[in-house]
Coordinates of C-alpha atoms in Angstrom, one line a residue:
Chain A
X11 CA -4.0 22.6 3.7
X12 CA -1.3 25.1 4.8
X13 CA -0.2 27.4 2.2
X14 CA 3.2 27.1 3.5
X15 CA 5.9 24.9 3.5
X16 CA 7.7 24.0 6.5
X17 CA 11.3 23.5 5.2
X18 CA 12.8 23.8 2.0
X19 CA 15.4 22.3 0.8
X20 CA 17.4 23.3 -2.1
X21 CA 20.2 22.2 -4.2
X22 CA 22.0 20.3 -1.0
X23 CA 24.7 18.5 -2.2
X24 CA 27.4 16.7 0.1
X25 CA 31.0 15.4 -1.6
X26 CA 33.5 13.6 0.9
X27 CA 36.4 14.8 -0.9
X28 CA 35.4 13.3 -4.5
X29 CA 32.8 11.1 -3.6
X30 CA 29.6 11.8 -3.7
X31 CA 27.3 11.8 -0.4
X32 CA 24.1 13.4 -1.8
X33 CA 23.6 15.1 -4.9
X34 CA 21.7 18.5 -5.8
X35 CA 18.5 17.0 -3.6
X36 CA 15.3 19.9 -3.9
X37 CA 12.3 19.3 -2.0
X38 CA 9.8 20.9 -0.1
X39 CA 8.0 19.5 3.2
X40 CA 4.4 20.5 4.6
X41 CA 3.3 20.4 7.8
X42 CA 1.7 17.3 8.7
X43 CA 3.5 15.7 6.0
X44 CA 5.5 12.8 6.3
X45 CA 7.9 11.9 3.7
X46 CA 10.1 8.5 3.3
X47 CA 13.6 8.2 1.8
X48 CA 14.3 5.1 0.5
X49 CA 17.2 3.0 -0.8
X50 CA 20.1 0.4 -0.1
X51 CA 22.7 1.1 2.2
X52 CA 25.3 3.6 0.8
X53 CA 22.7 5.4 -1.6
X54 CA 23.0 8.2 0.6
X55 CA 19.8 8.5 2.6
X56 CA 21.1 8.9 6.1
X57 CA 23.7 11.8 4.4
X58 CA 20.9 13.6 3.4
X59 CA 19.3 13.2 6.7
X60 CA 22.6 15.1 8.5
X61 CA 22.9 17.6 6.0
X62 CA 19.0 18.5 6.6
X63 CA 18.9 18.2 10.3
X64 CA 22.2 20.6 10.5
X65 CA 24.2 16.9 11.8
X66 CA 26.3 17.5 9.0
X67 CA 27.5 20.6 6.6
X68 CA 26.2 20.4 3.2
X69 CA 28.8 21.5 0.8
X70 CA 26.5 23.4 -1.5
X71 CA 22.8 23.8 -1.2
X72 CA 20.4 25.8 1.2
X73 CA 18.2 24.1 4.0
X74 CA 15.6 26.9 5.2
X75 CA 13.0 26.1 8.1
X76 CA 10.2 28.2 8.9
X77 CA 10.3 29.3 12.4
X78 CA 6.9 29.5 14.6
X79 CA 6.8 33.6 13.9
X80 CA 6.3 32.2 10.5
X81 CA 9.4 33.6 8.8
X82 CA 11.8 31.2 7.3
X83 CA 15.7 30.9 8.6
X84 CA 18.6 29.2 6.5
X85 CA 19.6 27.1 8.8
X86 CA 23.3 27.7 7.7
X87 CA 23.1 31.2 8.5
X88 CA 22.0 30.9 12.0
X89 CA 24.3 30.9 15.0
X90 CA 25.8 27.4 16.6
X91 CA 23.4 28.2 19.5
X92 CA 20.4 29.3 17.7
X93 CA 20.5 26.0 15.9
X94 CA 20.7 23.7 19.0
X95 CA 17.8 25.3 20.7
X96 CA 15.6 24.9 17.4
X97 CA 17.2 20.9 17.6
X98 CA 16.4 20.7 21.5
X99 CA 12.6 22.5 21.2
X100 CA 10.8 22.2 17.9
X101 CA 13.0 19.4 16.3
X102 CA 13.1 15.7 17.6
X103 CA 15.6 13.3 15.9
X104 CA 15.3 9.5 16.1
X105 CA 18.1 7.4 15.9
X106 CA 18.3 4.4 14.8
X107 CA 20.0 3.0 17.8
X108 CA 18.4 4.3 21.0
X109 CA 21.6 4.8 22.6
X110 CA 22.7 8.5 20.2
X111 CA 19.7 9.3 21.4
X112 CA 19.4 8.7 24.7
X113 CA 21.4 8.8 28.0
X114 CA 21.8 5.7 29.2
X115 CA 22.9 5.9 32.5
X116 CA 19.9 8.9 33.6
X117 CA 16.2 7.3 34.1
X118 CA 13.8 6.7 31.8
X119 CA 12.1 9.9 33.4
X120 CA 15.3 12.0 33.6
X121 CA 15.8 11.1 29.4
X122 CA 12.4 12.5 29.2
X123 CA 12.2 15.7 31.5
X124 CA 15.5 16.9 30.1
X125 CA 14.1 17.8 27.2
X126 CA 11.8 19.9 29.0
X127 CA 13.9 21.6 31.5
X128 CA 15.6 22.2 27.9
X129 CA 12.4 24.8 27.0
X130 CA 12.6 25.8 30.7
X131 CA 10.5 24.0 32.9
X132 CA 11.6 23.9 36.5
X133 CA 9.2 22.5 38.3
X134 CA 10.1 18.8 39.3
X135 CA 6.4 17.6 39.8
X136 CA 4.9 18.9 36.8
X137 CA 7.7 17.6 34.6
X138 CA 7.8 14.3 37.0
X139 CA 3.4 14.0 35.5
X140 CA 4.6 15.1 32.0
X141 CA 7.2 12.3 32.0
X142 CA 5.0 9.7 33.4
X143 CA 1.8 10.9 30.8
X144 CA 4.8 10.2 27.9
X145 CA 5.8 7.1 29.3
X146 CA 2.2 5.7 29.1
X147 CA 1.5 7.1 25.6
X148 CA 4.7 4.9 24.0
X149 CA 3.5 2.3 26.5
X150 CA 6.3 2.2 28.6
X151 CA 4.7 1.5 32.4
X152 CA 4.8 4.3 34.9
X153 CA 6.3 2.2 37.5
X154 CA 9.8 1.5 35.2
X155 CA 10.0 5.5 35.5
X156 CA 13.3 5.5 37.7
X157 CA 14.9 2.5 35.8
X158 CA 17.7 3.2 33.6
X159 CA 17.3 2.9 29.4
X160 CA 19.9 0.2 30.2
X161 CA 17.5 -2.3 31.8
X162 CA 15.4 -1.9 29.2
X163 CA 14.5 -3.9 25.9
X164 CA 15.2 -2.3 22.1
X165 CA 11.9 -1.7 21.5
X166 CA 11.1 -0.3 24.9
X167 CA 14.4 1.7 24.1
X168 CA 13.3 2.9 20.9
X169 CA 9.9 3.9 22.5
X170 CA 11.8 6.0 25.3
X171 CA 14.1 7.9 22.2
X172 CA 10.5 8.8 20.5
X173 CA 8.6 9.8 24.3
X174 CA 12.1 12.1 24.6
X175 CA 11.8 13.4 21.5
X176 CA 8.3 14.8 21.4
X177 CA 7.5 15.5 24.7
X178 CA 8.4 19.1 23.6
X179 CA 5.7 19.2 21.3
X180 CA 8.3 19.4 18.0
X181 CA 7.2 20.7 14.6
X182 CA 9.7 18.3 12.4
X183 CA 11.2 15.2 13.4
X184 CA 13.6 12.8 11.4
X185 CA 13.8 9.5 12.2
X186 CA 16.6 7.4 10.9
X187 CA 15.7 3.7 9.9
X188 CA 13.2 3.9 13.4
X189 CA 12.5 -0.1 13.3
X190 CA 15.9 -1.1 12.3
X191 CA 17.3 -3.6 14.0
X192 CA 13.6 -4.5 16.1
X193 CA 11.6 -7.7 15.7
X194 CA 8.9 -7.5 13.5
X195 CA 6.7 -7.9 16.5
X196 CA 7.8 -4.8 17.8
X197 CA 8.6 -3.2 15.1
X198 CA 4.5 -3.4 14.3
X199 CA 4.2 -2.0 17.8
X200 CA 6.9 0.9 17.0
X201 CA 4.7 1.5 13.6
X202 CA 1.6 1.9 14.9
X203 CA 2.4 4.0 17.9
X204 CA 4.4 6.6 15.3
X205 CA 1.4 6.3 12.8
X206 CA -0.7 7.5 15.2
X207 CA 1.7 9.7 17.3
X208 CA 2.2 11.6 13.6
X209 CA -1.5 11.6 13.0
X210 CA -2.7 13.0 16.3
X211 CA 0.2 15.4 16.7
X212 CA 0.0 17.0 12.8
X213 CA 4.0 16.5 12.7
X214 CA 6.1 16.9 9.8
X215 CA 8.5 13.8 9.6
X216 CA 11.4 12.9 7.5
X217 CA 11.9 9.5 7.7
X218 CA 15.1 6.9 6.2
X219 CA 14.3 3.9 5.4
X220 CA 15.5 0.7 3.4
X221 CA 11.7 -1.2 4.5
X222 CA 9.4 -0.2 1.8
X223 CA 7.0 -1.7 3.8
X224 CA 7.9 0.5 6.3
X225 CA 7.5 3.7 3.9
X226 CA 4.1 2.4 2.8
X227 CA 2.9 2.7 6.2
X228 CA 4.2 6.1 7.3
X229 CA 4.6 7.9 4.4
X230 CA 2.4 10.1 2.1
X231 CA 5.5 11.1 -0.1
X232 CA 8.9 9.1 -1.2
X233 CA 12.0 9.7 -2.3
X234 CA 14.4 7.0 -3.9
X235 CA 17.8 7.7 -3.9
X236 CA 20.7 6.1 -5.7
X237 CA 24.1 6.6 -5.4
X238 CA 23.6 10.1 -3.7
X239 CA 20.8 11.3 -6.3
X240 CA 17.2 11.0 -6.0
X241 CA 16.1 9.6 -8.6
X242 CA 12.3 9.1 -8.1
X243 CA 9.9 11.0 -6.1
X244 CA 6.4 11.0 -5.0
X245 CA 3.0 9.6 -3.6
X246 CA 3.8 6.9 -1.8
X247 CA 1.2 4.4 -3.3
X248 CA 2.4 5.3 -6.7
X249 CA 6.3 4.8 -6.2
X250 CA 5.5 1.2 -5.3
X251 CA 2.4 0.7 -7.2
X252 CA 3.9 2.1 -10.3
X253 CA 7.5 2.2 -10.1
X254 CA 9.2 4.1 -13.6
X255 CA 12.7 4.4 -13.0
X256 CA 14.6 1.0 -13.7
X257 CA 16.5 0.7 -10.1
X258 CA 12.7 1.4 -8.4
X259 CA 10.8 -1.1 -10.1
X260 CA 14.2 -3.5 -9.0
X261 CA 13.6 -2.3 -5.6
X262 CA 9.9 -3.5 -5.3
X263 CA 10.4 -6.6 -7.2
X264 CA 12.3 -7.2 -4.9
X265 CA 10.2 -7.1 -1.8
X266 CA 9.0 -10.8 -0.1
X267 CA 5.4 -11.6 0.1
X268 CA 4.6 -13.3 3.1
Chain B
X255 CA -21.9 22.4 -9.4
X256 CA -19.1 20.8 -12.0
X257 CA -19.1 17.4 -12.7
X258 CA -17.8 15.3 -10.0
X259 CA -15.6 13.1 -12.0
X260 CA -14.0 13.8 -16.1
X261 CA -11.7 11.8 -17.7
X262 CA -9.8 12.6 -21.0
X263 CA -8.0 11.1 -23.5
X264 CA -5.8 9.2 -20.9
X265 CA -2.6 6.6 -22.2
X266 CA -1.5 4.4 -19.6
X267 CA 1.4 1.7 -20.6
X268 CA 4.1 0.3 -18.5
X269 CA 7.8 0.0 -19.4
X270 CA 9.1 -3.0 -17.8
X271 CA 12.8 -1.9 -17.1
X272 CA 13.2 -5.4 -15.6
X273 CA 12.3 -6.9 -19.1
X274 CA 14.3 -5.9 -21.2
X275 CA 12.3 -2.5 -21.4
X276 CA 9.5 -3.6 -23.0
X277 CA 6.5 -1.1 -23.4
X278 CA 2.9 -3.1 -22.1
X279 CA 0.2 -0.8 -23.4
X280 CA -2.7 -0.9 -21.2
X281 CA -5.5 1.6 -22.3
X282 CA -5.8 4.2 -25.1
X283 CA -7.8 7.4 -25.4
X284 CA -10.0 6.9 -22.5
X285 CA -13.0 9.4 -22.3
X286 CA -16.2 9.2 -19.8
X287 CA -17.1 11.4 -16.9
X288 CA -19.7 10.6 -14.0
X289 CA -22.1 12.4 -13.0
X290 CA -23.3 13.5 -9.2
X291 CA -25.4 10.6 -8.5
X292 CA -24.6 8.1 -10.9
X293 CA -23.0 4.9 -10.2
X294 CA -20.7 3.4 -13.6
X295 CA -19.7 -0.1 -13.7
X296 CA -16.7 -0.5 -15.9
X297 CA -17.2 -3.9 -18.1
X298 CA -15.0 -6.2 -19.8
X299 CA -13.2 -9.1 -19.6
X300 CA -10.4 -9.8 -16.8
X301 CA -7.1 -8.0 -17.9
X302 CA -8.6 -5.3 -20.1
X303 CA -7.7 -2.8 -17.7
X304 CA -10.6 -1.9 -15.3
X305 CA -8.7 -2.1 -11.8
X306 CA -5.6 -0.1 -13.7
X307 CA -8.4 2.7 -14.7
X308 CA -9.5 3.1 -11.0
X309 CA -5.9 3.0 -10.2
X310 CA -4.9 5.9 -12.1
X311 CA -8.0 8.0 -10.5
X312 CA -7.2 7.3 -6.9
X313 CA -3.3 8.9 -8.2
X314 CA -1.8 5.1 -7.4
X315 CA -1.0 4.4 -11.3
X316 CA 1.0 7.5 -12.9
X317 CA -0.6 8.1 -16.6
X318 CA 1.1 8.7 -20.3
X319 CA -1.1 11.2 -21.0
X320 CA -4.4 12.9 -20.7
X321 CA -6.3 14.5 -18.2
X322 CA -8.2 13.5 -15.0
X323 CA -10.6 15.8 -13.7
X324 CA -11.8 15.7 -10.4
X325 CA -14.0 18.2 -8.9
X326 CA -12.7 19.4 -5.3
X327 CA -13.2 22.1 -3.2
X328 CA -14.6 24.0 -5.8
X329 CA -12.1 23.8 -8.0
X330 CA -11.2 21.4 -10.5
X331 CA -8.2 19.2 -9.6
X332 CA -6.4 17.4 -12.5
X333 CA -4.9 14.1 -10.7
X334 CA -3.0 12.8 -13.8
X335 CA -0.9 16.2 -13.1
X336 CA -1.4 17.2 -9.5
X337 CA 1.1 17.3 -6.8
X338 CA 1.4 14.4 -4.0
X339 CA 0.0 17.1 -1.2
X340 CA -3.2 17.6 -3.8
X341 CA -3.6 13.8 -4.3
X342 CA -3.9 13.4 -0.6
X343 CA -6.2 16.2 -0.2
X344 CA -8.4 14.9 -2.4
X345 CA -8.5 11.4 -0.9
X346 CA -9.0 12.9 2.5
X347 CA -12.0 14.9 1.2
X348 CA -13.3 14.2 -1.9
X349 CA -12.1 10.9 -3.7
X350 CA -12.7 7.4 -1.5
X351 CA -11.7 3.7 -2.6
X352 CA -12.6 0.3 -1.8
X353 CA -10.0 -1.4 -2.7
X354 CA -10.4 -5.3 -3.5
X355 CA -8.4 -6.7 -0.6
X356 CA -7.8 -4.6 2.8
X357 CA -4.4 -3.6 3.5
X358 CA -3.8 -3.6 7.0
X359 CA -2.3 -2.2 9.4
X360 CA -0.6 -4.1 12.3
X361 CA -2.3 -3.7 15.9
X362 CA -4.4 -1.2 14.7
X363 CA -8.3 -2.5 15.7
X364 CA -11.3 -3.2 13.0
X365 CA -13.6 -0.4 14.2
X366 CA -10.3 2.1 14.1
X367 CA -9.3 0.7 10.8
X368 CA -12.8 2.2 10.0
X369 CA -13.0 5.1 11.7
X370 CA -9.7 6.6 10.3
X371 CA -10.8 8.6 7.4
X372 CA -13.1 10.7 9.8
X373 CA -10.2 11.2 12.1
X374 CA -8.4 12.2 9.9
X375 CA -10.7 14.8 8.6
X376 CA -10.8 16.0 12.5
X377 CA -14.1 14.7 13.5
X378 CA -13.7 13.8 16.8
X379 CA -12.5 10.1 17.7
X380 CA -15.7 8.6 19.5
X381 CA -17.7 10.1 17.0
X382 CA -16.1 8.9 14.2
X383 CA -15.8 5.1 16.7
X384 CA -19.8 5.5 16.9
X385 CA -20.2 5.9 12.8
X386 CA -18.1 3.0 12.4
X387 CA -19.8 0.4 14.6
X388 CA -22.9 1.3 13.4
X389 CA -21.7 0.5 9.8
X390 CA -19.9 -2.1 11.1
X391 CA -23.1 -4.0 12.4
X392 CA -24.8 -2.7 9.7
X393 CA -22.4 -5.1 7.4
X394 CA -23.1 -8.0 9.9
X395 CA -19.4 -7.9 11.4
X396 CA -19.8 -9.6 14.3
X397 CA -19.3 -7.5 17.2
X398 CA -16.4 -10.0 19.4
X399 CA -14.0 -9.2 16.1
X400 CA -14.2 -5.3 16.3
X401 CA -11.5 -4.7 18.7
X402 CA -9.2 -7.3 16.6
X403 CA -7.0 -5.9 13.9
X404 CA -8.6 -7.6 10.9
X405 CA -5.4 -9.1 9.6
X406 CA -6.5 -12.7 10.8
X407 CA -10.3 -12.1 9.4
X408 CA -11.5 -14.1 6.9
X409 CA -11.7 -12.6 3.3
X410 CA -15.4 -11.8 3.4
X411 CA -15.1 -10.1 7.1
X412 CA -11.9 -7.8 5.8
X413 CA -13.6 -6.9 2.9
X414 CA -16.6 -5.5 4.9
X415 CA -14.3 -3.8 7.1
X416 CA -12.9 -2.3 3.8
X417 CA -16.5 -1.2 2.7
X418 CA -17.1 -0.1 5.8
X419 CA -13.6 2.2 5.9
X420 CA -14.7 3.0 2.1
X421 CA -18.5 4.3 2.6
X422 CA -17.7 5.7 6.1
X423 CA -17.0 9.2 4.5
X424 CA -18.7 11.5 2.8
X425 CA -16.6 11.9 -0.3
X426 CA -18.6 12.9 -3.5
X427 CA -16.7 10.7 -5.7
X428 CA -15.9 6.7 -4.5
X429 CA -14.6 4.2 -6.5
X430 CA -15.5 0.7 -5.7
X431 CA -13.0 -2.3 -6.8
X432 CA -15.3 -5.5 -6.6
X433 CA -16.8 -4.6 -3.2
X434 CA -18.5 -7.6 -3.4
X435 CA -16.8 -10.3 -4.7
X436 CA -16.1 -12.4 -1.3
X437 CA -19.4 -11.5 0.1
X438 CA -22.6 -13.8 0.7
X439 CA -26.0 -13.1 -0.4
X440 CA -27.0 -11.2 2.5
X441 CA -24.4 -9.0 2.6
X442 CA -23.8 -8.3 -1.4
X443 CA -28.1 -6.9 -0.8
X444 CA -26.6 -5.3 2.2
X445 CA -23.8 -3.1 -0.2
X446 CA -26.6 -2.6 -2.8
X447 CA -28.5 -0.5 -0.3
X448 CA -25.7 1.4 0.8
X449 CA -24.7 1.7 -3.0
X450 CA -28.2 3.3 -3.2
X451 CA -28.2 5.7 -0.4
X452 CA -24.8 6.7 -2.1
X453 CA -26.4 7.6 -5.1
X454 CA -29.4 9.4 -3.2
X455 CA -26.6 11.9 -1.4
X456 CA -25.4 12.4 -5.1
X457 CA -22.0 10.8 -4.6
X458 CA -20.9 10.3 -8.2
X459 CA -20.0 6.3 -8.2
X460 CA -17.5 4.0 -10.7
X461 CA -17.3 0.3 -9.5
X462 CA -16.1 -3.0 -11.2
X463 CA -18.6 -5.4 -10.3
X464 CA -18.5 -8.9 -11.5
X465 CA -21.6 -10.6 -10.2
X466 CA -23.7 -10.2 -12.2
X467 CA -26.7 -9.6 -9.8
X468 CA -25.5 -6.8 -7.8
X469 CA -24.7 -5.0 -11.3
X470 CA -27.8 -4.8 -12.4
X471 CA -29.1 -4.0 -9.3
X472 CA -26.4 -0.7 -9.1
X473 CA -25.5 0.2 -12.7
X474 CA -26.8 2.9 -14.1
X475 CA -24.5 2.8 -17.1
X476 CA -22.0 0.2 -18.4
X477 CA -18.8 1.6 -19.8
X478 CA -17.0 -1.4 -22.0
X479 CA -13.3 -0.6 -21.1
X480 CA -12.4 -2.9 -24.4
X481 CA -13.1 -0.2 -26.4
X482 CA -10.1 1.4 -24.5
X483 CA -8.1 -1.2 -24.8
X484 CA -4.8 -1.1 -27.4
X485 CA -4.9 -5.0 -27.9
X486 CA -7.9 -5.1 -29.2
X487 CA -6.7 -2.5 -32.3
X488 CA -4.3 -5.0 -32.6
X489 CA -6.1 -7.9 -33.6
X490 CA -8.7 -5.8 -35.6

């Protein structure tokens, strides 16, 4: 266990004029850790997402990250450009439709060795191998390599936005309802290859969700937000095994058994 | 070397916000602790509460009150208080659980499903792949289903995958949920060896068993969990 955390957030709220986004969220995540944030559209999960990923301005609150020399940065106090290289090299963010995340008119290779020419690799061939080694790893076949994301399926889409996004070998990434919108048979697929992506890799990973069953499989932590507060937080198995706050236990009541 | 395993005075209820807010108590003032080596079967009728007490162990049932006192990494951890990081920790290393029905995981192949908790403690993938089929045939899982993902097995073969997953590690503190309840004869003797060998490495055991057989064959001690239980101060 690390004795430091790898981000820490603090007191982040977000108000669109008097509506509340997210509310006085605190949190701290490890690395290796995967947390879950969980609850029904509007509740203000993805908010909380942008205000943590530096998408979107928090109006109160800190978000600090702890940068590979091992000192930690507010991420509000860095410069524009200091902040898009941390997003473009040891950051990843997974959208839940592949096509924010992804240019769709470049190849499937090109979406991938982008990000690396990002960190500064210039040679073609060795990118060309790092793309292709990616491709294979999220099971996308090395001979659709020069095809566009537009010829491709959702979930073969999806798979391309998660190759892109750690190919640079990222410390945190956030995914934003990753399976949304997939069918259960590839969502499964999808699952499994980020279980095991996030267990081989030792990422951190902040991921929104409104598929508890989706949380119980990635997560070792959970949040449940309601209208822009959290209201519950904490090991996964015991949020849905033993729910306390009235709106959670409604939550996995509600769940269908199949 | 502390004891493996304390519990104190623990309250466990549940307030069913659903239901008006009605309290359910479920156990009161539970005290026992298990020693390196020992395997304790909790007794009792169905309902009193047994499953709930290994849930609150393994961190997956939050408690009222009291203490749980788990001995890890040479120092104690108290799980009724203990941050979600600690609770993993001590699952990855210290604390294992066979739970009574396998939860799976989609795609993800039987011998994997096994091998996980050694890959997660970094021991090297076809290592940990060996230690598994070994078990795995051990348990009489026939070798075609290995590279299925056990979601279509029968109830028996997941829940010697489970066992398998369960006993793959050496944790110092398991608790087994009716490990053998869907097995046959063959394979409940099969569990009641490993059980042994267990107890021989001085893992510090606390199982539910219901057959009657394999209890006696295991139990070193029987804890009744109705004298834990609030209902029955009721209807004294």
């Amino acid at each position: 266990m690390s004795d430091n955390p790898l981000l820490k957030v603090s007191g982040v709220s977000k108000f669109y004029g008097s509506r509340i986004g997210c509310k006085d969220v605190n949190f701290e995540l490890w690395p290796g850790e995967v947390l879950a944030i969980v609850g029904e559209s509007g509740s203000g999960k993805t908010t909380l997402l942008n205000c943590i990923s530096t998408r979107l301005l928090p109006t109160a609150g800190s978000v600090e990250y702890r940068m590979r020399d091992g000192n930690f940065r507010d991420l509000y106090h860095m410069s524009e450009a200091e902040r898009r290289f941390l997003m473009r090299t040891d950051w990843g963010f997974v959208h839940q439709n592949p096509a924010d995340g992804l240019r769709m008119t470049v190849s499937a290779g090109a979406n991938v060795g982008e990000r690396l020419m990002a960190v500064g690799d210039r040679h073609y061939g060795k990118i060309r191998e790092t793309a292709t080694d990616w491709l294979g790893r999220v099971e996308i076949s090395a001979d659709r390599i020069d095809d566009q994301p537009r010829s491709f399926s959702g979930g073969m889409r999806q798979r391309l936005q998660i190759a892109r996004n750690l190919v640079t070998g990222p410390r945190l990434v956030f995914m934003d309802e990753p399976t949304g919108g997939l069918d259960v048979s590839v969502q499964a697929r999808l699952l499994d290859l980020v279980r095991g992506l996030v267990n081989d890799l030792g990422l951190a990973a902040i991921v929104v969700t409104h598929d508890l069953a989706v949380a119980r499989l990635l997560s070792h932590r959970m949040m449940v937000m309601k209208d822009g507060h959290v209201i519950e937080h904490g090991l996964t198995d015991r949020v849905l095994d033993d729910p306390r706050e009235p709106y959670t236990q409604l939550l996995v009541s509600s769940i269908l058994q199949v | 070397m502390a004891t493996p395993l304390v519990v104190s005075e623990v309250f466990k209820s549940f307030t069913m916000h659903l239901r008006d807010g009605i309290k359910l108590p479920v156990v009161n003032d539970v005290n026992f602790s298990v020693a390196a080596g020992e395997c304790v079967v909790l007794g009792g009728p169905s309902g009193i509460g047994k499953s709930s007490i290994l849930k609150m162990l393994y961190g997956n049932y939050a408690v009222d009150a009291g203490q749980i006192l788990v001995d890890h990494k040479d120092r104690i951890v108290d799980i009724a208080s203990a941050d979600p990081r600690t609770i993993i920790d001590v699952r990855r290393h210290t604390m294992g659980y066979v739970s009574q029905f396998l939860r799976t995981v989609p795609r993800v192949a039987a011998i994997d499903v096994v091998a996980e908790p050694l890959v997660v403690r970094g021991v090297e993938a076809a290592i940990a792949k060996e230690n598994a089929a070994e078990l795995l045939s051990r348990l009489n899982l026939p070798r075609e289903l290995w590279s299925l993902p056990p979601s279509t097995f029968s109830g028996g073969e997941q829940q010697r995958v489970n066992i398998a997953r369960g006993f793959i590690t050496s944790h110092r503190v398991l608790l087994l949920d009716e490990p053998t309840a869907s097995l046959d004869a063959t394979n409940r003797r099969v569990v009641v060896d490993m059980i042994a060998a267990k107890k021989e490495e001085g893992v510090a055991m606390l199982g539910i068993f219901h057959d009657e057989e394999v209890r006696e064959a295991v139990a070193d001690r029987i804890l009744d969990v109705s004298a834990f239980s609030p209902r029955k101060a009721i209807a004294a």
